[in-house]
Amino acid sequence: MADANSSSGPQTGDSPRGFAFALTAYVLWGFLPFFMKAVAHIPASEVVAHRIVWSVPLAGLVLIWLGRTGDIKTALRSPRMLAMATLTATLITVNWGIYVWAIGAGRTIETALGYYINPLFSIFLGAVLLKEKPNPAQMVAIGLAACAVAILAFDAGGLPWVSLGLCLSWGFYAFFRKTLPIGPNQGFFLEVLLLSVPATGYIIWLESTGQGHFGDTGMTDVLWLLATGVITAIPLMIYANGAKLLRLSTIGIMQYIAPTMIFIIAVFVFGEPFGTTKMIAFVLIWAALFLYSGAMLRSARARRVAATELKPAE
């Protein structure tokens, strides 16, 4: 999944084309639990390895079509760029691994919670690492999210590690991804290219030891695993192109589409238990997101008004 932090920069207006791209990406991510449920019989590590390997040719074709392969050649000659890409690639692998495992283990609700918390964690991260000062509404929102996590931890006798793992891995991924001076499509290709070496080795080892699902368990599994590249690369690249045409405030609101769909699927389709404690926690999270979104929209409106007032009269 993606959030507002992963866009290329602030936008002065929303493009209908950008909105359509972003909406398509978020809806595809919202339906992703159905795919992950279908491959739940395959170990999460193997699914992630195939997601990486089969994303490489798709992302590569997109770069060839865009004529941006030169950016990759430049990046491969930069040790700093490779080091940063290795870090972000590791973080996204952890995120994918937790997500795939959680869906298969019947903990889809926890994945929705993790992605709901993510924008609030990004604010916290900015305050701690970048010394950005949150406004009062954002501070209250972070406090409500912390209360929700504490309630779930107390009820379960331990931290909701699936939610926190997804939130932390994606939050740090988005933070460090911003420091990578390369476009979103090029950055994604560079990440999966670096990951493809260990991923390919792992797949070969699984198949040689009879533990793999790419051929020995029938053509259905082969098709599922080949499709992992499509469900990984296509939404990410659609989103990357949509984000460039939207304001950050618009992306910030739209990012709730996927976790909301995931939540609905978990409760009403997968039938995962949703008791009183989880209800209280989610109400706190939704209240926090309401405050966060309101503050973000007010800030964006104030910036637009200020920009209009400063604009010279024609």
CSV table of N, CA and C in Angstrom, one decimal, residues 135-138 249 253 290-306:
chain,number,residue,atom,x,y,z
A,135,ASN,N,0.3,20.0,15.0
A,135,ASN,CA,-0.6,21.0,15.5
A,135,ASN,C,-1.5,20.3,16.6
A,136,PRO,N,-2.2,21.0,17.4
A,136,PRO,CA,-3.0,20.4,18.5
A,136,PRO,C,-3.9,19.2,18.1
A,137,ALA,N,-4.6,19.4,17.0
A,137,ALA,CA,-5.5,18.3,16.5
A,137,ALA,C,-4.7,17.1,16.2
A,138,GLN,N,-3.5,17.2,15.6
A,138,GLN,CA,-2.7,16.0,15.2
A,138,GLN,C,-2.2,15.4,16.5
A,249,SER,N,-3.4,16.7,0.2
A,249,SER,CA,-4.6,16.6,1.1
A,249,SER,C,-5.6,15.6,0.4
A,253,ILE,N,-6.8,11.9,2.2
A,253,ILE,CA,-8.2,11.4,2.4
A,253,ILE,C,-8.4,10.1,1.7
A,290,PHE,N,-10.5,11.3,11.8
A,290,PHE,CA,-11.4,12.4,11.6
A,290,PHE,C,-10.7,13.8,12.0
A,291,LEU,N,-10.1,13.8,13.1
A,291,LEU,CA,-9.4,15.0,13.6
A,291,LEU,C,-8.2,15.3,12.6
A,292,TYR,N,-7.5,14.2,12.3
A,292,TYR,CA,-6.3,14.4,11.4
A,292,TYR,C,-6.7,14.9,10.0
A,293,SER,N,-7.8,14.4,9.5
A,293,SER,CA,-8.2,14.8,8.1
A,293,SER,C,-8.7,16.2,8.2
A,294,GLY,N,-9.5,16.5,9.2
A,294,GLY,CA,-10.0,17.9,9.4
A,294,GLY,C,-8.9,18.9,9.4
A,295,ALA,N,-7.9,18.6,10.3
A,295,ALA,CA,-6.7,19.5,10.4
A,295,ALA,C,-6.0,19.7,9.1
A,296,MET,N,-5.8,18.6,8.3
A,296,MET,CA,-5.1,18.6,7.1
A,296,MET,C,-5.9,19.4,6.0
A,297,LEU,N,-7.2,19.2,6.0
A,297,LEU,CA,-8.0,20.0,5.0
A,297,LEU,C,-8.0,21.5,5.3
A,298,ARG,N,-8.1,21.8,6.6
A,298,ARG,CA,-8.1,23.2,7.0
A,298,ARG,C,-6.7,23.9,6.6
A,299,SER,N,-5.6,23.1,6.9
A,299,SER,CA,-4.3,23.6,6.5
A,299,SER,C,-4.2,23.8,5.0
A,300,ALA,N,-4.7,22.9,4.2
A,300,ALA,CA,-4.6,23.0,2.8
A,300,ALA,C,-5.4,24.1,2.3
A,301,ARG,N,-6.6,24.3,2.9
A,301,ARG,CA,-7.5,25.5,2.5
A,301,ARG,C,-6.8,26.8,2.8
A,302,ALA,N,-6.2,26.9,4.0
A,302,ALA,CA,-5.5,28.1,4.4
A,302,ALA,C,-4.3,28.4,3.4
A,303,ARG,N,-3.6,27.4,3.0
A,303,ARG,CA,-2.5,27.6,2.0
A,303,ARG,C,-3.0,28.1,0.7
A,304,ARG,N,-4.2,27.6,0.2
A,304,ARG,CA,-4.7,28.0,-1.0
A,304,ARG,C,-5.2,29.4,-1.0
A,305,VAL,N,-5.8,29.8,0.2
A,305,VAL,CA,-6.3,31.2,0.4
A,305,VAL,C,-5.1,32.1,0.4
A,306,ALA,N,-4.0,31.7,1.1
A,306,ALA,CA,-2.8,32.6,1.2
A,306,ALA,C,-2.2,32.7,-0.2
